[in-house]
Tab-separated table of C-alpha atoms in Angstrom:
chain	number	residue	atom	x	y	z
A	975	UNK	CA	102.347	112.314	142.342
A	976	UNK	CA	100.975	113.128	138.910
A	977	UNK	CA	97.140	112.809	138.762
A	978	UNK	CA	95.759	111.542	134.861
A	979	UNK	CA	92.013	112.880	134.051
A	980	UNK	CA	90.923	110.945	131.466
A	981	UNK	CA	87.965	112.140	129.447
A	982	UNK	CA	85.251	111.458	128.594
A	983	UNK	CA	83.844	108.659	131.039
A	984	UNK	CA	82.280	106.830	128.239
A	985	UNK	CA	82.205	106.842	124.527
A	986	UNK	CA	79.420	106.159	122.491
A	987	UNK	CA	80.799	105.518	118.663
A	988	UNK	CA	79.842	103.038	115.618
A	989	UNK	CA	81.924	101.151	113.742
A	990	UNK	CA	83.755	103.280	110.923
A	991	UNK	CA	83.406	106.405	113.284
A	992	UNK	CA	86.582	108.024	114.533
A	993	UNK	CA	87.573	108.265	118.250
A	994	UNK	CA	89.424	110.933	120.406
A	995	UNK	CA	90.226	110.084	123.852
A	996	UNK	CA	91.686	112.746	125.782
A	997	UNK	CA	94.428	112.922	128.672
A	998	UNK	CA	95.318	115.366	131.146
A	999	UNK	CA	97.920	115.624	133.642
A	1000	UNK	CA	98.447	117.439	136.730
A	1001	UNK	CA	101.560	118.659	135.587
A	1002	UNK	CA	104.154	118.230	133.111
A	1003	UNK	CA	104.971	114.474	131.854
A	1004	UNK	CA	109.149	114.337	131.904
A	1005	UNK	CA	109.786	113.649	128.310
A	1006	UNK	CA	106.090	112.807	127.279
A	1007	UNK	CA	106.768	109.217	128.846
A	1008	UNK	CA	102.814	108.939	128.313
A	1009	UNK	CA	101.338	105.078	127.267
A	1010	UNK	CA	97.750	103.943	126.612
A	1011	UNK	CA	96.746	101.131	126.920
A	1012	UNK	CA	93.860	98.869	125.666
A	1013	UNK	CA	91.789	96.567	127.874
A	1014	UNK	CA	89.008	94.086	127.158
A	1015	UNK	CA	87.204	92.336	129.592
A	1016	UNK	CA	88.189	89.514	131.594
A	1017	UNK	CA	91.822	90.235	129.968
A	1018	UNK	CA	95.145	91.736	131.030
A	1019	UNK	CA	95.846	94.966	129.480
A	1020	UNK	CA	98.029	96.043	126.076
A	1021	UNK	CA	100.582	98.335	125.198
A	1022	UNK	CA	99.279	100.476	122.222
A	1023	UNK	CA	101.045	103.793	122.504
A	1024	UNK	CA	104.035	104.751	124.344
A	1025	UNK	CA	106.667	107.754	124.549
A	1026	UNK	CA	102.860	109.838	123.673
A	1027	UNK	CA	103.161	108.495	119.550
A	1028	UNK	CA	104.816	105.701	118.812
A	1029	UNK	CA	102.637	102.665	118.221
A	1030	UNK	CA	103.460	99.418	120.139
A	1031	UNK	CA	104.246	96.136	118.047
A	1032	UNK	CA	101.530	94.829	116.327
A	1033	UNK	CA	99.045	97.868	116.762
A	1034	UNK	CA	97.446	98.511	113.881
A	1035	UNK	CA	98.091	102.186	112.026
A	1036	UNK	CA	94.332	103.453	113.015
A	1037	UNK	CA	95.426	103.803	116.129
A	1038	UNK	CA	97.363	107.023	116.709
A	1039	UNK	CA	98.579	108.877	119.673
A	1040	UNK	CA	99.730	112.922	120.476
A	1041	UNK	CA	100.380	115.388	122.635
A	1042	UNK	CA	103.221	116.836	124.892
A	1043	UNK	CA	103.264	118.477	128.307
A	1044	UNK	CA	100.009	118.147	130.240
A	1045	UNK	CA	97.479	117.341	127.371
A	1046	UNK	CA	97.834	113.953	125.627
A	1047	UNK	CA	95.496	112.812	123.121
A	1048	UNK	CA	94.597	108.772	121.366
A	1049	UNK	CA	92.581	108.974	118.446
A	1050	UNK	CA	91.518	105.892	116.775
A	1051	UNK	CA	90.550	106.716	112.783
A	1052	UNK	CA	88.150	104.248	111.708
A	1053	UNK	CA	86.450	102.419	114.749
A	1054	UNK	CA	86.560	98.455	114.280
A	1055	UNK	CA	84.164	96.166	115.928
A	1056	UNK	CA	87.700	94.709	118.215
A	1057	UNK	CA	88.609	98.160	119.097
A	1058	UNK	CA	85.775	98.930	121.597
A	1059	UNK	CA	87.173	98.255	125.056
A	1060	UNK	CA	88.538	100.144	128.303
A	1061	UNK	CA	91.188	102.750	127.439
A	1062	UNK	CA	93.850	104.153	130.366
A	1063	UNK	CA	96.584	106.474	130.009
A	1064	UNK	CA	99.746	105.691	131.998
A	1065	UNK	CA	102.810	108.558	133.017
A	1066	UNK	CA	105.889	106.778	133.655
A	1067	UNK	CA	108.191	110.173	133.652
A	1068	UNK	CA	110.816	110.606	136.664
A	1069	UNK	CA	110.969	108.081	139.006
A	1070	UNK	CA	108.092	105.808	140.495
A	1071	UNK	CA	104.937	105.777	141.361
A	1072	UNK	CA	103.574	105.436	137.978
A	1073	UNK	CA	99.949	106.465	137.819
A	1074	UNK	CA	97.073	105.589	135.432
A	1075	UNK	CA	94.255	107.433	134.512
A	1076	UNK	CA	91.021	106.059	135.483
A	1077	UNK	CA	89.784	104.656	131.877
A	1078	UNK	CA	87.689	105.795	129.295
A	1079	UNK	CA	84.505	103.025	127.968
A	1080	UNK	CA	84.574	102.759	124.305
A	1081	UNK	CA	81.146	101.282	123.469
A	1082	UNK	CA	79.364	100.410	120.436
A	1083	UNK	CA	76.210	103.164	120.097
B	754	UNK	CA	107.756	84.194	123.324
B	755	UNK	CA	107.809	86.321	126.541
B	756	UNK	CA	105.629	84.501	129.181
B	757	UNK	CA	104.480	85.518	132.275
B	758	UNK	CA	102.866	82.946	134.350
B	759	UNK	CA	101.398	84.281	137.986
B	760	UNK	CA	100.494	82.065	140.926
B	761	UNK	CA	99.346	82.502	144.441
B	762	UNK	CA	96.677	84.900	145.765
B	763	UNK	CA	93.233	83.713	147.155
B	764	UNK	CA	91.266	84.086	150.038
B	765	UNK	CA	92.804	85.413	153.038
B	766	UNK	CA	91.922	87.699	155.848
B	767	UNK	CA	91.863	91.314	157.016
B	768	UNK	CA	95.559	91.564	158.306
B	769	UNK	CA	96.994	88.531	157.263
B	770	UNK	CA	99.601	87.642	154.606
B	771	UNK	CA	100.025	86.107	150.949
B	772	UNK	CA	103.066	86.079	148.499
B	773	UNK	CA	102.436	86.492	144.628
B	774	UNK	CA	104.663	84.798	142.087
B	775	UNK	CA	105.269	85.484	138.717
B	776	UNK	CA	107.280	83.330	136.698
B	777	UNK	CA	109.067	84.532	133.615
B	778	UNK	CA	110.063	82.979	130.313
B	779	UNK	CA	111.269	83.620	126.698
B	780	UNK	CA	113.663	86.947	127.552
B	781	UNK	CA	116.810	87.694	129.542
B	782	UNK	CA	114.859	88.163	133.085
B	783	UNK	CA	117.856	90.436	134.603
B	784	UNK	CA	117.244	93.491	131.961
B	785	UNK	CA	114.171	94.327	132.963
B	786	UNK	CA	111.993	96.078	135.275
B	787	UNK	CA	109.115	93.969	136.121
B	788	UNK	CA	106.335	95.621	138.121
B	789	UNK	CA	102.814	94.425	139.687
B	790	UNK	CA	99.494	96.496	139.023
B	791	UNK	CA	95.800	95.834	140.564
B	792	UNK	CA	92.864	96.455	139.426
B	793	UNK	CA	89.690	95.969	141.985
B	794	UNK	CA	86.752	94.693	140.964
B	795	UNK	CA	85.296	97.033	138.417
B	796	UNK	CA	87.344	99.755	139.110
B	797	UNK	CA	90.735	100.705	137.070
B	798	UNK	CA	93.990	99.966	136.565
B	799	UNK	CA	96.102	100.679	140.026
B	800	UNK	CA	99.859	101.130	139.201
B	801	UNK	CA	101.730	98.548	142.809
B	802	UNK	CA	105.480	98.531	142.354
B	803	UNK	CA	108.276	98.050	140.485
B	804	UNK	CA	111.767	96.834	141.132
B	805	UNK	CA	114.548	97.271	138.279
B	806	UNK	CA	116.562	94.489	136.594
B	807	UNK	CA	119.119	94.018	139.053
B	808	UNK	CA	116.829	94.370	142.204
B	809	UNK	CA	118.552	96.849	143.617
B	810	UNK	CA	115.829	99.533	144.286
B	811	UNK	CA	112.253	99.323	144.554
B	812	UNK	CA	109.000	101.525	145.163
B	813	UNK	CA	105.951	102.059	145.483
B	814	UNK	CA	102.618	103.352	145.821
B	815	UNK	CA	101.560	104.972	149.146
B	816	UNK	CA	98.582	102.495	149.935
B	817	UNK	CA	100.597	99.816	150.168
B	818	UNK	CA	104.372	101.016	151.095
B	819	UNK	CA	105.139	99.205	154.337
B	820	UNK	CA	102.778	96.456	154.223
B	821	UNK	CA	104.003	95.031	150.303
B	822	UNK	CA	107.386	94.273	149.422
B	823	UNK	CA	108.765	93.195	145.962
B	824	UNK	CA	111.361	91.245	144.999
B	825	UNK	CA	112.963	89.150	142.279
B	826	UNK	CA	114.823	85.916	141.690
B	827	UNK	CA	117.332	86.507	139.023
B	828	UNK	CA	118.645	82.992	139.006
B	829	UNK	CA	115.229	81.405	139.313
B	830	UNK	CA	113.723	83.980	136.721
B	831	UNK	CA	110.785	84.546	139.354
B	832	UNK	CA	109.267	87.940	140.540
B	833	UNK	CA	106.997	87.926	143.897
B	834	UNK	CA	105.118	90.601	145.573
B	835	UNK	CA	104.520	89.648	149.484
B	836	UNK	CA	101.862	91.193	150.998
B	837	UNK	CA	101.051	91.839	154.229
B	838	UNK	CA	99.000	93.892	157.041
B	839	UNK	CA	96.142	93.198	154.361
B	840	UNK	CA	93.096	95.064	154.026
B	841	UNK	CA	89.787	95.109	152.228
B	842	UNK	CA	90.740	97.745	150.170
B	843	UNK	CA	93.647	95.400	148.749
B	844	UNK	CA	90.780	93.333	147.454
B	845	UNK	CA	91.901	92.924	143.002
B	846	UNK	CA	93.012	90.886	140.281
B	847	UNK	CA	97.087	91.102	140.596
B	848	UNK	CA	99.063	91.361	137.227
B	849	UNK	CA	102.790	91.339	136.994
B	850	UNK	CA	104.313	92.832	134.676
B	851	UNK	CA	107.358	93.658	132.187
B	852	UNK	CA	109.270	96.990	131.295
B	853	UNK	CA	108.768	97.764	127.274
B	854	UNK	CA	112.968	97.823	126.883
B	855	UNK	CA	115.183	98.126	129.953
B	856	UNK	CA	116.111	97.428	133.804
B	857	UNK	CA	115.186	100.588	135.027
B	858	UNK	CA	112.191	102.974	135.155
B	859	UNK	CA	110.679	104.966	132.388
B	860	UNK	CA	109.119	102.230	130.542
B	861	UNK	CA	105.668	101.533	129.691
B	862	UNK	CA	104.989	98.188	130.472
B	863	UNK	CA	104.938	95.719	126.690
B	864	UNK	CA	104.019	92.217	128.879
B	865	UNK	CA	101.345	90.797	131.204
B	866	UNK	CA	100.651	88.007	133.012
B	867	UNK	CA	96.967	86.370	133.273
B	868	UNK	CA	96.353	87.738	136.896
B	869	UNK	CA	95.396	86.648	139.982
B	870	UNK	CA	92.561	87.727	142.276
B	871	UNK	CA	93.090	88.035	145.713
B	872	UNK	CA	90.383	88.755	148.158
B	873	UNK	CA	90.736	90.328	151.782
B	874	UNK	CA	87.362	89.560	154.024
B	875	UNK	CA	86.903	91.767	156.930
């Protein structure tokens, strides 16, 4: 089973600031089959990046997503007051179980 | 519009059973995987099972294979998740969800439903 490190715990930014959220898996994602995803409280989560870059439907182009291998990377370019919320990375390479990352906080400083 | 409507869960006790539902509108329900994911209370997202488009195969995660089984309703357009031998640990909001583009594995998952809790007392 692939284990996701997702760093840091918590994010302290302000609006207009830029974001990195980093990634890391225990080895090698099968065709960077990598997704983040975005979740606010009291809500289900949402698709924003899959396949490591490509933006889901409706994500707005702030949002950006890299990386390849082990090391995957979300960065967010200018912060807006709806984008601070939990963050998780999700493998869904080979075959099943899928595994999440445990979240990174995106709060307002 | 792609809907995903979940019912069932609740209260229930330390090895007893419940069955989730999770009924699906607004896209051809046999082409997709459809999975279920937990998420305890404040804790993160917990990846459950998944069972491809035709229901054919199935897996899942090793705290709950043998005591959960999946299944779908391709004629009914309803997925369900029955759970059994339940435990504390099993305590979370339930979501069901939808595979981004195909039946099988390897997608990210593009729908949700609301969620339902479910609580195991011990």
């Amino acid at each position: 089973e692939i284990v996701l490190t997702q760093s840091p715990g918590t994010l302290s930014l302000s609006p207009g600031d830029r974001a990195t959220l980093s990634c890391r898996a225990s080895q090698s994602v099968s065709s960077n089959y990598l997704a983040w995803y975005q979740q606010k409280p009291a809500q289900a989560p949402r698709l924003v990046i899959y396949g490591a870059s490509i933006r889901a439907t409706g994500i707005p182009d702030r949002f950006s997503g890299s990386g390849s291998g082990t090391d995957f990377t979300l960065t967010i370019s200018r912060l807006e007051p709806e984008d601070f919320a939990m963050y998780y990375c999700q493998q869904y390479g080979r075959s099943p179980p899928y595994t999440f990352g445990q979240g990174t906080k995106l709060e307002i400083k | 519009e792609v809907q995903l409507l979940q019912s069932g869960g609740g209260l229930e006790q330390a090895g007893g059973s419940l069955r989730l539902s999770c009924a699906a509108s607004g896209f051809s329900f046999s082409t997709y995987a459809l999975c279920w994911v937990r998420q305890a209370p404040g804790k993160g997202l917990e990846w459950v099972s998944l069972i491809i488009g035709s229901g054919g195969s199935a897996y899942y995660a090793d705290s709950v294979k043998g005591r959960f089984t999946i299944s779908r309703d391709n004629s009914r357009n309803m997925l369900y998740l029955q759970m059994s031998s339940l435990r504390a640990e099993d305590t979370a909001v339930y979501y069901c969800a939808r595979a981004y583009g195909g039946a099988f594995y390897n997608e990210p998952l593009s729908y949700w439903g609301q969620g339902t809790l479910v609580t195991v007392s011990s």
